[in-house]
Amino acid sequence: MLSKRQIIVLKAIIDAYSQSEEPIGSKSILKLTGLEASSATIRNDMAKLEKLDLIKKMHSSSGRVPTEAGYRFYINYILPKNGGIIDSGLSEAENEKVSEIFQSPYLALDEIVNRSTELLAELTNYVAISLGPDAYHYHLAGFRFVPVTSRQVMLVLVTEEGTVETQIYRLPDSVSMEALEDMANIINRDLIGLSLPSVLVRLKSNYMSYFDESIRRLLYEGSIIEDLLKKMDASRVFVKGKANLYNHLYQSDAYQQVENLNRLFANPNLLDTLIDPGDQGIQVKVGKDMQADGLNHLSIMATNFVGGNNDQQTISVAILGPENMSYLRMAQLFQGVRLQLNHYIDSYYKNDKEEG
């Protein structure tokens, strides 16, 4: 059990270290906190925090730096007590930048998410990540093939959630444009409104007898629709500000983590697992909490937004940075963007429902 003064000392060490990246001594703590105590008393408090593995001594310096356990204590027990500061922490200029993104009512949702991600990266100077809804949660609104050349077609798939995806394919000699148009007509006649996985299942289980041999072969050997779904799933990932974190890693001689980060950013499923902020609020994972190989001394702050049909469309947003990031400052910036984005998502789906 920490005393009130020891909690103040720990907070001061973490806040100061996030700014200077230098060990923090007792005299600095007294100057930062204004505590009415002697340097010897503060050193005793630091010894207690060190014994609890919340801080550690660096080399021969008398100062201390936070440990992973110290950051975890800060996040779980100190940061939640600053809720009012977090909600009102954006400057006027920052509020204007956030508001500018959401001025236009005509932008598609994925563009809003993309712009929000760019702004988070700019404001935090770390990596900002957004994951749009899983492609397999979308519902079909329209499907067609458009001829491009004699042997090339463009597949156009429209979802009820407002997403339009296209992909160009080169047709095998055995597949005619007429056969593709017959398949598109059946899909638009019978399968509109179904989830995209259900469309695939219905095609393969209930409609094979309607298609000629060339279309059946396409569906059995690897559906072009499945290819498009994979493309949609990959395009739902927005990662901005990678150079911010890479520069930090190079400066701290942790450049070997860059390769691990590149693998992470290229894999939506890994990002899903890493972010996973839970049901509500802002969640933070530090170091080993992320359960990801090669991401030592990094932290991630994440949240979810839910909307759409039956609240099934989930957007995850996260900040990835060093474990000595200023968590209070990051939470302030994160919350400012988060509240605006949440409001926009609610309005987006409300307007979409009214127009429908």
mmCIF file of C-alpha atoms in Angstrom:
data_model
loop_
_atom_site.group_PDB
_atom_site.id
_atom_site.type_symbol
_atom_site.label_atom_id
_atom_site.label_comp_id
_atom_site.label_asym_id
_atom_site.label_seq_id
_atom_site.Cartn_x
_atom_site.Cartn_y
_atom_site.Cartn_z
ATOM 1 C CA MET A 1 0.000 0.000 0.000
ATOM 2 C CA LEU A 2 1.468 3.313 -1.064
ATOM 3 C CA SER A 3 1.071 6.484 0.932
ATOM 4 C CA LYS A 4 -0.364 9.602 -0.671
ATOM 5 C CA ARG A 5 3.110 11.147 -0.807
ATOM 6 C CA GLN A 6 4.641 8.050 -2.404
ATOM 7 C CA ILE A 7 1.967 8.147 -5.125
ATOM 8 C CA ILE A 8 2.807 11.810 -5.749
ATOM 9 C CA VAL A 9 6.504 10.906 -5.963
ATOM 10 C CA LEU A 10 5.833 8.084 -8.430
ATOM 11 C CA LYS A 11 3.632 10.321 -10.582
ATOM 12 C CA ALA A 12 6.309 13.030 -10.610
ATOM 13 C CA ILE A 13 9.005 10.561 -11.686
ATOM 14 C CA ILE A 14 6.871 9.173 -14.528
ATOM 15 C CA ASP A 15 5.672 12.589 -15.732
ATOM 16 C CA ALA A 16 9.166 14.087 -15.634
ATOM 17 C CA TYR A 17 10.836 11.075 -17.259
ATOM 18 C CA SER A 18 8.340 11.174 -20.128
ATOM 19 C CA GLN A 19 9.572 14.701 -20.888
ATOM 20 C CA SER A 20 13.318 14.434 -20.287
ATOM 21 C CA GLU A 21 14.112 10.700 -20.581
ATOM 22 C CA GLU A 22 16.664 11.371 -17.816
ATOM 23 C CA PRO A 23 16.735 9.792 -14.317
ATOM 24 C CA ILE A 24 14.813 11.865 -11.764
ATOM 25 C CA GLY A 25 16.354 12.699 -8.359
ATOM 26 C CA SER A 26 14.877 13.775 -5.027
ATOM 27 C CA LYS A 27 15.655 17.480 -5.530
ATOM 28 C CA SER A 28 13.857 17.493 -8.872
ATOM 29 C CA ILE A 29 10.846 15.786 -7.292
ATOM 30 C CA LEU A 30 10.646 18.418 -4.557
ATOM 31 C CA LYS A 31 10.824 21.186 -7.161
ATOM 32 C CA LEU A 32 8.161 19.550 -9.345
ATOM 33 C CA THR A 33 5.692 18.642 -6.605
ATOM 34 C CA GLY A 34 6.137 21.333 -3.953
ATOM 35 C CA LEU A 35 5.985 18.648 -1.269
ATOM 36 C CA GLU A 36 6.874 19.863 2.223
ATOM 37 C CA ALA A 37 9.459 17.190 2.927
ATOM 38 C CA SER A 38 13.227 16.833 3.088
ATOM 39 C CA SER A 39 15.333 15.283 0.355
ATOM 40 C CA ALA A 40 16.057 12.423 2.733
ATOM 41 C CA THR A 41 12.323 11.724 3.142
ATOM 42 C CA ILE A 42 11.827 11.706 -0.609
ATOM 43 C CA ARG A 43 14.794 9.350 -1.014
ATOM 44 C CA ASN A 44 13.166 6.992 1.520
ATOM 45 C CA ASP A 45 9.972 7.095 -0.512
ATOM 46 C CA MET A 46 11.976 6.345 -3.646
ATOM 47 C CA ALA A 47 13.611 3.395 -1.877
ATOM 48 C CA LYS A 48 10.159 2.040 -1.039
ATOM 49 C CA LEU A 49 9.009 2.444 -4.647
ATOM 50 C CA GLU A 50 12.186 0.742 -5.860
ATOM 51 C CA LYS A 51 11.640 -2.159 -3.441
ATOM 52 C CA LEU A 52 8.171 -2.591 -4.960
ATOM 53 C CA ASP A 53 9.763 -2.598 -8.452
ATOM 54 C CA LEU A 54 7.833 0.530 -9.483
ATOM 55 C CA ILE A 55 11.035 2.465 -10.224
ATOM 56 C CA LYS A 56 14.667 1.491 -10.678
ATOM 57 C CA LYS A 57 18.115 3.036 -10.383
ATOM 58 C CA MET A 58 20.101 3.651 -13.534
ATOM 59 C CA HIS A 59 23.840 2.974 -13.312
ATOM 60 C CA SER A 60 25.598 5.219 -10.765
ATOM 61 C CA SER A 61 23.034 8.023 -10.996
ATOM 62 C CA SER A 62 21.114 8.888 -7.851
ATOM 63 C CA GLY A 63 18.010 9.389 -9.942
ATOM 64 C CA ARG A 64 15.345 6.819 -10.750
ATOM 65 C CA VAL A 65 13.325 5.860 -13.821
ATOM 66 C CA PRO A 66 9.959 4.061 -14.020
ATOM 67 C CA THR A 67 9.688 0.307 -14.546
ATOM 68 C CA GLU A 68 7.013 -1.463 -16.558
ATOM 69 C CA ALA A 69 5.217 -2.213 -13.280
ATOM 70 C CA GLY A 70 5.442 1.482 -12.401
ATOM 71 C CA TYR A 71 3.807 2.489 -15.650
ATOM 72 C CA ARG A 72 1.109 -0.116 -15.077
ATOM 73 C CA PHE A 73 0.390 1.286 -11.590
ATOM 74 C CA TYR A 74 0.272 4.802 -13.033
ATOM 75 C CA ILE A 75 -2.206 3.751 -15.721
ATOM 76 C CA ASN A 76 -4.442 1.710 -13.411
ATOM 77 C CA TYR A 77 -4.492 3.869 -10.282
ATOM 78 C CA ILE A 78 -3.198 7.376 -10.992
ATOM 79 C CA LEU A 79 -4.435 8.209 -14.501
ATOM 80 C CA PRO A 80 -8.125 7.409 -13.754
ATOM 81 C CA LYS A 81 -8.125 10.119 -11.057
ATOM 82 C CA ASN A 82 -7.398 12.732 -13.744
ATOM 83 C CA GLY A 83 -10.649 12.248 -15.660
ATOM 84 C CA GLY A 84 -11.637 15.923 -15.571
ATOM 85 C CA ILE A 85 -8.196 16.992 -16.792
ATOM 86 C CA ILE A 86 -8.348 14.430 -19.597
ATOM 87 C CA ASP A 87 -11.744 15.647 -20.813
ATOM 88 C CA SER A 88 -10.736 19.318 -20.925
ATOM 89 C CA GLY A 89 -7.100 19.077 -21.884
ATOM 90 C CA LEU A 90 -7.085 20.132 -25.558
ATOM 91 C CA SER A 91 -5.813 23.577 -26.456
ATOM 92 C CA GLU A 92 -7.927 25.909 -28.587
ATOM 93 C CA ALA A 93 -5.714 25.261 -31.630
ATOM 94 C CA GLU A 94 -5.958 21.489 -31.143
ATOM 95 C CA ASN A 95 -9.739 21.683 -30.770
ATOM 96 C CA GLU A 96 -9.922 23.601 -34.042
ATOM 97 C CA LYS A 97 -7.855 20.943 -35.830
ATOM 98 C CA VAL A 98 -10.110 18.192 -34.505
ATOM 99 C CA SER A 99 -13.296 20.078 -35.410
ATOM 100 C CA GLU A 100 -12.107 20.786 -38.975
ATOM 101 C CA ILE A 101 -12.101 17.077 -39.783
ATOM 102 C CA PHE A 102 -15.762 16.667 -38.948
ATOM 103 C CA GLN A 103 -17.125 19.812 -40.642
ATOM 104 C CA SER A 104 -18.131 18.146 -43.924
ATOM 105 C CA PRO A 105 -21.259 15.965 -43.800
ATOM 106 C CA TYR A 106 -20.406 14.490 -47.208
ATOM 107 C CA LEU A 107 -17.260 12.530 -46.421
ATOM 108 C CA ALA A 108 -17.449 8.743 -46.398
ATOM 109 C CA LEU A 109 -16.888 7.120 -43.036
ATOM 110 C CA ASP A 110 -13.590 5.521 -44.051
ATOM 111 C CA GLU A 111 -12.262 8.964 -45.085
ATOM 112 C CA ILE A 112 -13.234 10.391 -41.695
ATOM 113 C CA VAL A 113 -11.451 7.522 -39.961
ATOM 114 C CA ASN A 114 -8.396 8.047 -42.177
ATOM 115 C CA ARG A 115 -8.257 11.774 -41.424
ATOM 116 C CA SER A 116 -8.750 11.168 -37.698
ATOM 117 C CA THR A 117 -5.843 8.734 -37.750
ATOM 118 C CA GLU A 118 -3.609 11.263 -39.513
ATOM 119 C CA LEU A 119 -4.509 13.942 -36.966
ATOM 120 C CA LEU A 120 -3.828 11.655 -33.996
ATOM 121 C CA ALA A 121 -0.407 10.854 -35.411
ATOM 122 C CA GLU A 122 0.302 14.555 -35.899
ATOM 123 C CA LEU A 123 -0.883 15.596 -32.426
ATOM 124 C CA THR A 124 0.758 12.767 -30.487
ATOM 125 C CA ASN A 125 3.919 12.424 -32.608
ATOM 126 C CA TYR A 126 3.517 8.645 -32.358
ATOM 127 C CA VAL A 127 1.874 5.952 -34.497
ATOM 128 C CA ALA A 128 -1.898 6.179 -34.840
ATOM 129 C CA ILE A 129 -3.818 3.079 -35.945
ATOM 130 C CA SER A 130 -7.448 2.668 -36.988
ATOM 131 C CA LEU A 131 -9.227 -0.540 -37.901
ATOM 132 C CA GLY A 132 -12.517 -0.241 -39.762
ATOM 133 C CA PRO A 133 -15.268 -2.845 -39.531
ATOM 134 C CA ASP A 134 -14.335 -6.398 -40.477
ATOM 135 C CA ALA A 135 -15.275 -6.955 -44.118
ATOM 136 C CA TYR A 136 -17.234 -10.052 -43.152
ATOM 137 C CA HIS A 137 -19.691 -7.903 -41.174
ATOM 138 C CA TYR A 138 -20.797 -5.924 -44.228
ATOM 139 C CA HIS A 139 -24.111 -6.549 -46.012
ATOM 140 C CA LEU A 140 -24.586 -6.664 -49.764
ATOM 141 C CA ALA A 141 -26.370 -3.777 -51.487
ATOM 142 C CA GLY A 142 -25.300 -4.269 -55.098
ATOM 143 C CA PHE A 143 -23.072 -6.395 -57.310
ATOM 144 C CA ARG A 144 -22.048 -6.112 -60.952
ATOM 145 C CA PHE A 145 -19.328 -6.794 -63.515
ATOM 146 C CA VAL A 146 -18.170 -3.994 -65.837
ATOM 147 C CA PRO A 147 -16.243 -4.929 -69.018
ATOM 148 C CA VAL A 148 -12.804 -3.313 -69.256
ATOM 149 C CA THR A 149 -11.308 -5.170 -72.228
ATOM 150 C CA SER A 150 -12.351 -8.277 -74.105
ATOM 151 C CA ARG A 151 -10.864 -10.484 -71.350
ATOM 152 C CA GLN A 152 -10.859 -8.136 -68.352
ATOM 153 C CA VAL A 153 -13.747 -7.147 -66.082
ATOM 154 C CA MET A 154 -14.095 -4.918 -63.059
ATOM 155 C CA LEU A 155 -16.113 -6.351 -60.197
ATOM 156 C CA VAL A 156 -18.052 -3.666 -58.291
ATOM 157 C CA LEU A 157 -19.445 -4.544 -54.867
ATOM 158 C CA VAL A 158 -21.554 -2.078 -52.855
ATOM 159 C CA THR A 159 -22.469 -2.645 -49.205
ATOM 160 C CA GLU A 160 -25.406 -1.348 -47.183
ATOM 161 C CA GLU A 161 -22.859 0.309 -44.910
ATOM 162 C CA GLY A 162 -21.811 2.627 -47.758
ATOM 163 C CA THR A 163 -18.606 0.913 -48.856
ATOM 164 C CA VAL A 164 -17.841 0.560 -52.569
ATOM 165 C CA GLU A 165 -15.093 -1.908 -53.508
ATOM 166 C CA THR A 166 -13.722 -2.668 -56.964
ATOM 167 C CA GLN A 167 -11.280 -5.195 -58.358
ATOM 168 C CA ILE A 168 -10.134 -5.892 -61.931
ATOM 169 C CA TYR A 169 -9.844 -9.541 -63.033
ATOM 170 C CA ARG A 170 -8.523 -11.216 -66.148
ATOM 171 C CA LEU A 171 -11.029 -13.834 -67.234
ATOM 172 C CA PRO A 172 -10.052 -17.394 -68.182
ATOM 173 C CA ASP A 173 -10.916 -18.223 -71.785
ATOM 174 C CA SER A 174 -13.644 -20.565 -70.575
ATOM 175 C CA VAL A 175 -15.598 -17.815 -68.779
ATOM 176 C CA SER A 176 -17.910 -15.633 -70.847
ATOM 177 C CA MET A 177 -19.185 -12.170 -69.971
ATOM 178 C CA GLU A 178 -22.732 -13.465 -70.378
ATOM 179 C CA ALA A 179 -22.163 -16.122 -67.706
ATOM 180 C CA LEU A 180 -20.825 -13.506 -65.299
ATOM 181 C CA GLU A 181 -23.815 -11.242 -65.939
ATOM 182 C CA ASP A 182 -26.171 -14.150 -65.244
ATOM 183 C CA MET A 183 -24.451 -14.701 -61.879
ATOM 184 C CA ALA A 184 -24.638 -10.968 -61.047
ATOM 185 C CA ASN A 185 -28.363 -10.881 -61.899
ATOM 186 C CA ILE A 186 -29.068 -13.824 -59.577
ATOM 187 C CA ILE A 187 -27.067 -12.227 -56.757
ATOM 188 C CA ASN A 188 -28.894 -8.892 -57.121
ATOM 189 C CA ARG A 189 -32.265 -10.618 -57.335
ATOM 190 C CA ASP A 190 -31.974 -12.999 -54.379
ATOM 191 C CA LEU A 191 -29.087 -12.116 -52.081
ATOM 192 C CA ILE A 192 -29.270 -8.360 -51.432
ATOM 193 C CA GLY A 193 -29.249 -7.558 -47.707
ATOM 194 C CA LEU A 194 -27.346 -10.662 -46.647
ATOM 195 C CA SER A 195 -23.962 -10.506 -44.958
ATOM 196 C CA LEU A 196 -21.115 -11.075 -47.402
ATOM 197 C CA PRO A 197 -20.179 -14.487 -45.919
ATOM 198 C CA SER A 198 -23.826 -15.537 -46.263
ATOM 199 C CA VAL A 199 -23.760 -14.526 -49.924
ATOM 200 C CA LEU A 200 -20.798 -16.837 -50.523
ATOM 201 C CA VAL A 201 -22.406 -19.718 -48.642
ATOM 202 C CA ARG A 202 -25.709 -19.354 -50.504
ATOM 203 C CA LEU A 203 -23.975 -19.197 -53.877
ATOM 204 C CA LYS A 204 -22.055 -22.401 -53.249
ATOM 205 C CA SER A 205 -24.858 -24.342 -51.574
ATOM 206 C CA ASN A 206 -28.093 -23.214 -53.259
ATOM 207 C CA TYR A 207 -27.265 -21.745 -56.653
ATOM 208 C CA MET A 208 -24.625 -23.912 -58.297
ATOM 209 C CA SER A 209 -27.173 -25.555 -60.569
ATOM 210 C CA TYR A 210 -28.084 -22.124 -61.994
ATOM 211 C CA PHE A 211 -24.561 -21.505 -63.313
ATOM 212 C CA ASP A 212 -22.690 -23.003 -66.237
ATOM 213 C CA GLU A 213 -19.586 -25.139 -65.698
ATOM 214 C CA SER A 214 -17.114 -22.223 -65.985
ATOM 215 C CA ILE A 215 -18.794 -20.254 -63.162
ATOM 216 C CA ARG A 216 -19.077 -23.327 -60.952
ATOM 217 C CA ARG A 217 -15.360 -23.901 -61.405
ATOM 218 C CA LEU A 218 -14.646 -20.288 -60.426
ATOM 219 C CA LEU A 219 -16.690 -20.644 -57.244
ATOM 220 C CA TYR A 220 -15.161 -23.984 -56.273
ATOM 221 C CA GLU A 221 -11.525 -23.214 -57.040
ATOM 222 C CA GLY A 222 -11.428 -19.828 -55.298
ATOM 223 C CA SER A 223 -14.170 -17.296 -55.598
ATOM 224 C CA ILE A 224 -13.360 -13.911 -57.061
ATOM 225 C CA ILE A 225 -15.740 -12.580 -54.415
ATOM 226 C CA GLU A 226 -13.530 -14.048 -51.711
ATOM 227 C CA ASP A 227 -10.542 -12.279 -53.267
ATOM 228 C CA LEU A 228 -12.400 -8.997 -53.039
ATOM 229 C CA LEU A 229 -13.290 -9.632 -49.398
ATOM 230 C CA LYS A 230 -9.606 -10.149 -48.601
ATOM 231 C CA LYS A 231 -8.821 -6.854 -50.302
ATOM 232 C CA MET A 232 -11.568 -5.123 -48.296
ATOM 233 C CA ASP A 233 -10.205 -6.550 -45.072
ATOM 234 C CA ALA A 234 -6.709 -5.298 -45.828
ATOM 235 C CA SER A 235 -7.916 -1.822 -46.836
ATOM 236 C CA ARG A 236 -9.730 -1.284 -43.521
ATOM 237 C CA VAL A 237 -6.387 -0.669 -41.800
ATOM 238 C CA PHE A 238 -5.091 2.897 -41.451
ATOM 239 C CA VAL A 239 -1.598 3.331 -39.982
ATOM 240 C CA LYS A 240 -0.189 6.855 -39.798
ATOM 241 C CA GLY A 241 2.959 8.332 -38.280
ATOM 242 C CA LYS A 242 5.211 5.280 -38.532
ATOM 243 C CA ALA A 243 8.227 7.538 -39.044
ATOM 244 C CA ASN A 244 7.503 9.146 -35.663
ATOM 245 C CA LEU A 245 8.025 5.886 -33.812
ATOM 246 C CA TYR A 246 10.852 4.692 -36.041
ATOM 247 C CA ASN A 247 12.807 7.864 -35.274
ATOM 248 C CA HIS A 248 12.316 7.290 -31.559
ATOM 249 C CA LEU A 249 13.489 3.684 -31.834
ATOM 250 C CA TYR A 250 16.612 4.642 -33.753
ATOM 251 C CA GLN A 251 17.463 7.327 -31.217
ATOM 252 C CA SER A 252 17.063 4.856 -28.342
ATOM 253 C CA ASP A 253 19.080 2.096 -30.089
ATOM 254 C CA ALA A 254 15.976 -0.083 -30.320
ATOM 255 C CA TYR A 255 15.961 -0.110 -34.126
ATOM 256 C CA GLN A 256 15.745 -3.932 -34.163
ATOM 257 C CA GLN A 257 12.052 -3.500 -33.298
ATOM 258 C CA VAL A 258 11.336 -1.834 -36.649
ATOM 259 C CA GLU A 259 11.105 -5.172 -38.470
ATOM 260 C CA ASN A 260 8.627 -6.476 -35.874
ATOM 261 C CA LEU A 261 6.534 -3.338 -36.274
ATOM 262 C CA ASN A 262 6.468 -3.676 -40.063
ATOM 263 C CA ARG A 263 5.115 -7.223 -39.725
ATOM 264 C CA LEU A 264 2.513 -5.995 -37.269
ATOM 265 C CA PHE A 265 1.307 -3.093 -39.452
ATOM 266 C CA ALA A 266 0.920 -5.421 -42.459
ATOM 267 C CA ASN A 267 -1.355 -7.884 -40.647
ATOM 268 C CA PRO A 268 -4.934 -6.755 -39.769
ATOM 269 C CA ASN A 269 -5.507 -9.861 -37.644
ATOM 270 C CA LEU A 270 -2.436 -9.153 -35.497
ATOM 271 C CA LEU A 271 -3.555 -5.547 -35.091
ATOM 272 C CA ASP A 272 -7.024 -6.715 -34.057
ATOM 273 C CA THR A 273 -5.501 -8.899 -31.356
ATOM 274 C CA LEU A 274 -3.111 -6.213 -30.166
ATOM 275 C CA ILE A 275 -5.610 -3.365 -29.949
ATOM 276 C CA ASP A 276 -8.672 -5.167 -28.498
ATOM 277 C CA PRO A 277 -9.630 -2.364 -26.067
ATOM 278 C CA GLY A 278 -12.545 -4.207 -24.493
ATOM 279 C CA ASP A 279 -16.115 -3.057 -24.188
ATOM 280 C CA GLN A 280 -15.741 0.616 -23.317
ATOM 281 C CA GLY A 281 -13.482 3.490 -22.414
ATOM 282 C CA ILE A 282 -9.796 3.931 -23.130
ATOM 283 C CA GLN A 283 -7.581 0.930 -22.426
ATOM 284 C CA VAL A 284 -3.786 0.938 -22.155
ATOM 285 C CA LYS A 285 -1.367 -1.987 -22.518
ATOM 286 C CA VAL A 286 2.275 -1.667 -21.513
ATOM 287 C CA GLY A 287 5.165 -3.903 -22.573
ATOM 288 C CA LYS A 288 4.353 -7.526 -21.765
ATOM 289 C CA ASP A 289 0.636 -6.689 -21.518
ATOM 290 C CA MET A 290 0.583 -6.464 -25.328
ATOM 291 C CA GLN A 291 1.632 -10.134 -25.601
ATOM 292 C CA ALA A 292 3.424 -9.377 -28.864
ATOM 293 C CA ASP A 293 6.933 -10.561 -29.673
ATOM 294 C CA GLY A 294 9.587 -7.914 -30.168
ATOM 295 C CA LEU A 295 7.572 -4.936 -28.883
ATOM 296 C CA ASN A 296 9.385 -4.447 -25.582
ATOM 297 C CA HIS A 297 9.216 -0.993 -24.005
ATOM 298 C CA LEU A 298 6.250 0.052 -26.138
ATOM 299 C CA SER A 299 2.704 0.901 -25.071
ATOM 300 C CA ILE A 300 -0.647 1.086 -26.816
ATOM 301 C CA MET A 301 -3.705 3.172 -25.924
ATOM 302 C CA ALA A 302 -6.925 2.065 -27.634
ATOM 303 C CA THR A 303 -10.691 2.393 -27.748
ATOM 304 C CA ASN A 304 -13.664 1.132 -29.767
ATOM 305 C CA PHE A 305 -16.532 2.928 -31.478
ATOM 306 C CA VAL A 306 -19.690 0.972 -32.224
ATOM 307 C CA GLY A 307 -22.518 1.904 -34.588
ATOM 308 C CA GLY A 308 -24.418 0.857 -37.668
ATOM 309 C CA ASN A 309 -26.951 -1.911 -38.123
ATOM 310 C CA ASN A 310 -27.669 -3.438 -34.716
ATOM 311 C CA ASP A 311 -24.452 -1.801 -33.397
ATOM 312 C CA GLN A 312 -22.344 -4.351 -35.265
ATOM 313 C CA GLN A 313 -19.960 -1.965 -37.025
ATOM 314 C CA THR A 314 -16.893 -1.539 -34.832
ATOM 315 C CA ILE A 315 -14.045 0.896 -35.430
ATOM 316 C CA SER A 316 -10.928 0.547 -33.273
ATOM 317 C CA VAL A 317 -8.517 3.454 -32.817
ATOM 318 C CA ALA A 318 -5.141 3.282 -31.067
ATOM 319 C CA ILE A 319 -1.912 5.150 -30.338
ATOM 320 C CA LEU A 320 1.305 3.120 -30.290
ATOM 321 C CA GLY A 321 4.400 4.676 -28.737
ATOM 322 C CA PRO A 322 7.221 4.174 -26.232
ATOM 323 C CA GLU A 323 6.281 3.073 -22.733
ATOM 324 C CA ASN A 324 7.590 6.384 -21.364
ATOM 325 C CA MET A 325 5.029 8.372 -23.376
ATOM 326 C CA SER A 326 3.146 11.036 -21.442
ATOM 327 C CA TYR A 327 0.008 9.018 -20.706
ATOM 328 C CA LEU A 328 -1.956 11.969 -19.373
ATOM 329 C CA ARG A 329 -1.132 14.068 -22.420
ATOM 330 C CA MET A 330 -1.860 11.202 -24.804
ATOM 331 C CA ALA A 331 -5.192 10.570 -23.075
ATOM 332 C CA GLN A 332 -6.125 14.246 -23.461
ATOM 333 C CA LEU A 333 -5.406 14.218 -27.195
ATOM 334 C CA PHE A 334 -6.976 10.799 -27.640
ATOM 335 C CA GLN A 335 -10.149 11.791 -25.824
ATOM 336 C CA GLY A 336 -10.566 14.976 -27.873
ATOM 337 C CA VAL A 337 -10.484 13.055 -31.160
ATOM 338 C CA ARG A 338 -12.423 10.139 -29.698
ATOM 339 C CA LEU A 339 -15.433 12.230 -28.616
ATOM 340 C CA GLN A 340 -15.672 13.975 -31.988
ATOM 341 C CA LEU A 341 -15.345 10.718 -33.923
ATOM 342 C CA ASN A 342 -17.929 9.016 -31.728
ATOM 343 C CA HIS A 343 -20.387 11.864 -32.374
ATOM 344 C CA TYR A 344 -19.731 11.729 -36.124
ATOM 345 C CA ILE A 345 -20.274 7.968 -36.268
ATOM 346 C CA ASP A 346 -23.601 8.297 -34.453
ATOM 347 C CA SER A 347 -24.702 11.041 -36.870
ATOM 348 C CA TYR A 348 -23.411 9.122 -39.894
ATOM 349 C CA TYR A 349 -25.481 6.033 -39.189
ATOM 350 C CA LYS A 350 -28.497 8.042 -38.029
ATOM 351 C CA ASN A 351 -28.582 10.013 -41.310
ATOM 352 C CA ASP A 352 -28.011 6.825 -43.296
ATOM 353 C CA LYS A 353 -30.983 5.180 -41.551
ATOM 354 C CA GLU A 354 -33.244 8.203 -42.154
ATOM 355 C CA GLU A 355 -32.333 8.330 -45.850
ATOM 356 C CA GLY A 356 -32.981 4.614 -46.152
#
